[in-house]
Amino acid sequence: SSLWIFYFHYCRFILQCAEKMKHIRILHLYSNALDLYGDYKNLTVLQRRIAETGNTSDITEINLDEVIDPTGYDFVYIGHGKARNLAAVAPHFAQYGEAICSAIENGQVWLVTGNARELFGQRFTTPTGETMPGIGLFDYTGVETNKVFVSDMLAQPAYDENARVYGFINRTAYLVGENRYPLFTVLSGCGDGETPDGKEGTLYRNFFATWAMGPMLARNPSMLRELLHRLLGEDYRECDMRLEEKALALVTAEFDKK
């Protein structure tokens, strides 16, 4: 009957939609030790937008003394933490440096915020004067000052020269070494080094990193879109980010007043 024909085609349609739907596996590293300014909200926002595009996702949390295996994950996130917490996770993270570097070189999507960037350089110093290992993906080193440095940042991202990005930076360290792969050209605020140099963050293959901490993806729709594009490819669908765009416009207007 016509009812059975309709039911057959309906089921076929549902199966086709399910086949096209992409499932994104997310790995959150050191969710307990490195989450100081609501950094986990980056993943909340990302998951919500993935769902709005008709795709699905799940999060696996790996913490200190657990095995890190980035294989099979689509997206990896590490947030900001206190300097002593970063020093505590560094030896553990360095054990898996080869596998992590390989995953990044092969195009895995990463987002690293705040002082977690120091884990990817050659080494960094701690508040007590110790030297901790990085995984050597980049040439820079981290230098701890034991002094708090706070700055708002307005920047132009490398992936879209017409976009603007806002970030809040609160750090006690800085990076030494050439920034060969800057994520941002700084329009106002600090860069990577001890003094303003016009460059901030890292964009290498699909690896995104910035000193800015907290919910960067909630504040910056262009950055969220870029990550979604890279994660979902042809399965990406545009989301309604008008409220985020309006909020960012209000923030950038404050910079214009200055």
Short mmCIF file of C-alpha atoms in Angstrom, two decimals:
data_model
loop_
_atom_site.label_atom_id
_atom_site.label_comp_id
_atom_site.label_asym_id
_atom_site.label_seq_id
_atom_site.Cartn_x
_atom_site.Cartn_y
_atom_site.Cartn_z
CA SER A 1 0.00 0.00 0.00
CA SER A 2 0.96 3.65 -0.28
CA LEU A 3 1.44 3.79 3.50
CA TRP A 4 4.09 1.07 3.37
CA ILE A 5 5.83 2.79 0.47
CA PHE A 6 5.91 6.04 2.44
CA TYR A 7 7.27 4.22 5.48
CA PHE A 8 9.97 2.53 3.39
CA HIS A 9 11.19 5.80 1.92
CA TYR A 10 11.01 7.51 5.30
CA CYS A 11 13.23 4.84 6.89
CA ARG A 12 15.61 5.04 3.96
CA PHE A 13 15.83 8.82 4.41
CA ILE A 14 16.57 8.46 8.14
CA LEU A 15 19.31 5.91 7.43
CA GLN A 16 20.88 8.17 4.82
CA CYS A 17 20.89 11.08 7.27
CA ALA A 18 22.49 8.89 9.93
CA GLU A 19 25.18 7.78 7.50
CA LYS A 20 26.03 11.38 6.64
CA MET A 21 26.14 12.51 10.27
CA LYS A 22 29.67 12.88 11.60
CA HIS A 23 30.65 11.96 15.15
CA ILE A 24 33.41 14.12 16.66
CA ARG A 25 35.54 12.57 19.39
CA ILE A 26 36.93 15.19 21.77
CA LEU A 27 39.85 14.68 24.16
CA HIS A 28 40.15 17.06 27.14
CA LEU A 29 43.58 16.86 28.76
CA TYR A 30 44.12 17.77 32.43
CA SER A 31 40.56 18.94 32.96
CA ASN A 32 41.18 18.98 36.73
CA ALA A 33 44.59 20.66 36.90
CA LEU A 34 44.32 23.10 33.98
CA ASP A 35 40.95 24.83 34.15
CA LEU A 36 41.18 28.16 35.92
CA TYR A 37 38.93 30.67 34.15
CA GLY A 38 36.01 28.58 32.94
CA ASP A 39 38.14 27.16 30.15
CA TYR A 40 35.96 24.04 29.93
CA LYS A 41 33.21 26.24 28.46
CA ASN A 42 35.12 26.15 25.19
CA LEU A 43 34.07 22.52 24.90
CA THR A 44 30.50 23.26 26.01
CA VAL A 45 30.14 25.80 23.20
CA LEU A 46 31.85 23.54 20.66
CA GLN A 47 29.59 20.58 21.46
CA ARG A 48 26.47 22.73 21.29
CA ARG A 49 27.38 24.05 17.85
CA ILE A 50 28.32 20.59 16.58
CA ALA A 51 24.83 19.43 17.58
CA GLU A 52 23.26 22.41 15.79
CA THR A 53 24.96 21.32 12.57
CA GLY A 54 23.25 17.92 12.84
CA ASN A 55 26.36 16.07 14.00
CA THR A 56 27.27 14.44 17.31
CA SER A 57 30.20 14.47 19.72
CA ASP A 58 31.52 13.07 22.98
CA ILE A 59 34.26 14.10 25.43
CA THR A 60 36.91 11.92 27.06
CA GLU A 61 38.82 13.44 29.99
CA ILE A 62 42.40 12.36 30.67
CA ASN A 63 44.11 13.60 33.83
CA LEU A 64 47.46 13.24 35.57
CA ASP A 65 48.91 9.69 35.69
CA GLU A 66 46.51 8.42 33.02
CA VAL A 67 47.77 7.31 29.61
CA ILE A 68 47.55 9.89 26.83
CA ASP A 69 46.82 8.37 23.44
CA PRO A 70 45.60 10.95 20.92
CA THR A 71 44.85 8.28 18.32
CA GLY A 72 41.25 8.26 17.10
CA TYR A 73 40.31 11.70 18.44
CA ASP A 74 39.24 14.54 16.18
CA PHE A 75 39.82 17.41 18.61
CA VAL A 76 42.09 17.88 21.61
CA TYR A 77 41.85 20.68 24.18
CA ILE A 78 44.10 21.88 27.02
CA GLY A 79 43.21 24.90 29.14
CA HIS A 80 44.92 27.37 31.45
CA GLY A 81 46.10 26.62 34.98
CA LYS A 82 48.18 27.90 37.85
CA ALA A 83 51.94 27.84 37.25
CA ARG A 84 52.48 25.12 39.84
CA ASN A 85 49.80 22.96 38.20
CA LEU A 86 51.46 23.35 34.82
CA ALA A 87 54.77 22.26 36.36
CA ALA A 88 53.07 19.22 37.87
CA VAL A 89 51.66 17.95 34.56
CA ALA A 90 54.74 18.73 32.42
CA PRO A 91 56.75 15.51 33.10
CA HIS A 92 53.64 13.42 32.48
CA PHE A 93 52.82 15.27 29.24
CA ALA A 94 56.42 14.98 28.00
CA GLN A 95 56.22 11.16 28.20
CA TYR A 96 53.77 11.24 25.30
CA GLY A 97 55.50 13.98 23.31
CA GLU A 98 56.31 11.85 20.28
CA ALA A 99 52.73 10.63 19.84
CA ILE A 100 51.33 14.14 20.40
CA CYS A 101 53.70 15.75 17.90
CA SER A 102 52.87 13.06 15.35
CA ALA A 103 49.11 13.62 15.77
CA ILE A 104 49.52 17.38 15.27
CA GLU A 105 51.78 16.93 12.25
CA ASN A 106 49.13 14.64 10.76
CA GLY A 107 46.46 17.33 11.00
CA GLN A 108 44.62 16.60 14.25
CA VAL A 109 42.72 19.70 15.44
CA TRP A 110 43.96 21.19 18.73
CA LEU A 111 43.06 24.20 20.84
CA VAL A 112 45.42 25.24 23.63
CA THR A 113 44.73 28.28 25.83
CA GLY A 114 46.70 30.15 28.47
CA ASN A 115 49.97 28.88 29.88
CA ALA A 116 49.43 25.35 28.53
CA ARG A 117 51.23 26.69 25.45
CA GLU A 118 54.48 26.29 27.36
CA LEU A 119 54.13 22.51 27.19
CA PHE A 120 54.72 22.58 23.42
CA GLY A 121 58.02 24.46 23.44
CA GLN A 122 61.51 23.23 24.29
CA ARG A 123 61.22 23.85 28.04
CA PHE A 124 59.95 26.36 30.62
CA THR A 125 60.89 27.61 34.06
CA THR A 126 58.72 27.35 37.16
CA PRO A 127 58.01 29.78 40.04
CA THR A 128 60.64 27.93 42.11
CA GLY A 129 63.33 28.21 39.43
CA GLU A 130 63.16 24.64 38.11
CA THR A 131 63.31 23.86 34.41
CA MET A 132 60.52 21.63 33.11
CA PRO A 133 60.48 19.78 29.78
CA GLY A 134 58.32 20.68 26.80
CA ILE A 135 57.66 18.31 23.93
CA GLY A 136 59.76 20.35 21.48
CA LEU A 137 57.14 20.89 18.80
CA PHE A 138 58.16 24.57 18.64
CA ASP A 139 61.44 26.38 19.24
CA TYR A 140 60.31 28.75 21.97
CA THR A 141 60.94 28.49 25.71
CA GLY A 142 58.75 29.72 28.56
CA VAL A 143 60.13 32.09 31.19
CA GLU A 144 58.38 32.45 34.54
CA THR A 145 58.49 35.94 36.09
CA ASN A 146 56.48 35.42 39.30
CA LYS A 147 54.74 38.68 38.41
CA VAL A 148 51.13 38.88 37.22
CA PHE A 149 50.65 40.51 33.82
CA VAL A 150 47.09 41.36 32.74
CA SER A 151 46.01 42.62 29.33
CA ASP A 152 43.00 42.78 27.04
CA MET A 153 43.84 41.89 23.45
CA LEU A 154 42.20 42.77 20.16
CA ALA A 155 43.70 40.94 17.22
CA GLN A 156 43.37 39.99 13.57
CA PRO A 157 43.44 36.21 13.06
CA ALA A 158 45.67 34.64 10.42
CA TYR A 159 42.77 32.54 9.07
CA ASP A 160 40.62 35.62 8.25
CA GLU A 161 42.10 39.11 7.86
CA ASN A 162 38.62 40.64 8.00
CA ALA A 163 37.75 39.13 11.38
CA ARG A 164 38.52 40.48 14.83
CA VAL A 165 39.20 38.44 17.96
CA TYR A 166 39.10 39.48 21.60
CA GLY A 167 41.05 37.77 24.35
CA PHE A 168 41.76 38.29 28.05
CA ILE A 169 45.31 37.51 29.12
CA ASN A 170 46.41 36.96 32.70
CA ARG A 171 49.86 35.39 32.87
CA THR A 172 53.04 35.25 34.91
CA ALA A 173 55.26 33.96 32.10
CA TYR A 174 56.21 34.86 28.55
CA LEU A 175 57.73 33.08 25.57
CA VAL A 176 61.23 33.58 24.21
CA GLY A 177 62.00 32.71 20.60
CA GLU A 178 60.81 33.51 17.09
CA ASN A 179 57.08 33.13 16.50
CA ARG A 180 57.17 31.45 13.09
CA TYR A 181 53.47 30.55 13.01
CA PRO A 182 51.49 33.41 14.63
CA LEU A 183 47.76 32.94 15.10
CA PHE A 184 47.12 36.66 15.60
CA THR A 185 48.41 40.03 14.53
CA VAL A 186 47.86 42.14 17.63
CA LEU A 187 45.94 45.37 17.10
CA SER A 188 45.82 46.31 20.78
CA GLY A 189 47.37 44.62 23.80
CA CYS A 190 50.29 42.28 24.36
CA GLY A 191 51.93 39.66 22.21
CA ASP A 192 53.84 36.49 23.10
CA GLY A 193 56.97 38.10 24.47
CA GLU A 194 57.95 40.24 27.40
CA THR A 195 57.34 43.37 25.32
CA PRO A 196 54.70 43.99 22.60
CA ASP A 197 55.91 42.57 19.29
CA GLY A 198 52.70 42.49 17.24
CA LYS A 199 52.33 38.70 17.15
CA GLU A 200 50.44 36.35 19.47
CA GLY A 201 49.45 32.74 19.51
CA THR A 202 50.25 29.82 17.24
CA LEU A 203 48.50 28.48 14.16
CA TYR A 204 50.39 25.48 12.82
CA ARG A 205 48.50 23.05 10.57
CA ASN A 206 45.31 22.53 12.66
CA PHE A 207 46.95 23.48 15.97
CA PHE A 208 45.53 26.66 17.54
CA ALA A 209 47.09 28.18 20.65
CA THR A 210 46.83 31.53 22.45
CA TRP A 211 47.75 33.07 25.81
CA ALA A 212 44.13 34.19 26.09
CA MET A 213 42.18 32.08 28.55
CA GLY A 214 38.58 31.40 29.47
CA PRO A 215 35.75 30.77 26.98
CA MET A 216 37.54 32.02 23.84
CA LEU A 217 35.13 30.23 21.51
CA ALA A 218 32.06 31.78 23.16
CA ARG A 219 33.58 35.24 22.74
CA ASN A 220 34.83 34.82 19.18
CA PRO A 221 32.45 33.43 16.55
CA SER A 222 35.04 33.59 13.76
CA MET A 223 37.36 31.29 15.71
CA LEU A 224 34.54 28.89 16.51
CA ARG A 225 33.50 28.77 12.84
CA GLU A 226 37.07 28.10 11.76
CA LEU A 227 37.41 25.16 14.12
CA LEU A 228 34.01 23.77 13.10
CA HIS A 229 34.98 24.01 9.42
CA ARG A 230 38.19 22.11 10.05
CA LEU A 231 36.46 19.47 12.16
CA LEU A 232 33.35 18.88 10.07
CA GLY A 233 34.44 19.64 6.52
CA GLU A 234 31.53 19.15 4.12
CA ASP A 235 29.27 18.29 7.07
CA TYR A 236 29.56 21.83 8.42
CA ARG A 237 26.35 23.89 8.48
CA GLU A 238 26.24 27.57 9.39
CA CYS A 239 24.96 28.30 12.90
CA ASP A 240 23.14 31.39 14.10
CA MET A 241 25.80 33.41 15.92
CA ARG A 242 24.17 36.83 15.74
CA LEU A 243 24.21 37.28 19.52
CA GLU A 244 27.91 36.41 19.70
CA GLU A 245 28.64 38.80 16.83
CA LYS A 246 26.73 41.57 18.63
CA ALA A 247 28.60 40.93 21.89
CA LEU A 248 31.96 41.02 20.11
CA ALA A 249 31.01 44.25 18.32
CA LEU A 250 30.28 45.88 21.70
CA VAL A 251 33.71 44.81 22.97
CA THR A 252 35.59 46.02 19.89
CA ALA A 253 33.75 49.34 20.12
CA GLU A 254 35.35 49.87 23.53
CA PHE A 255 38.78 49.46 21.93
CA ASP A 256 37.83 52.01 19.26
CA LYS A 257 36.96 54.54 21.99
CA LYS A 258 40.44 54.18 23.40
#
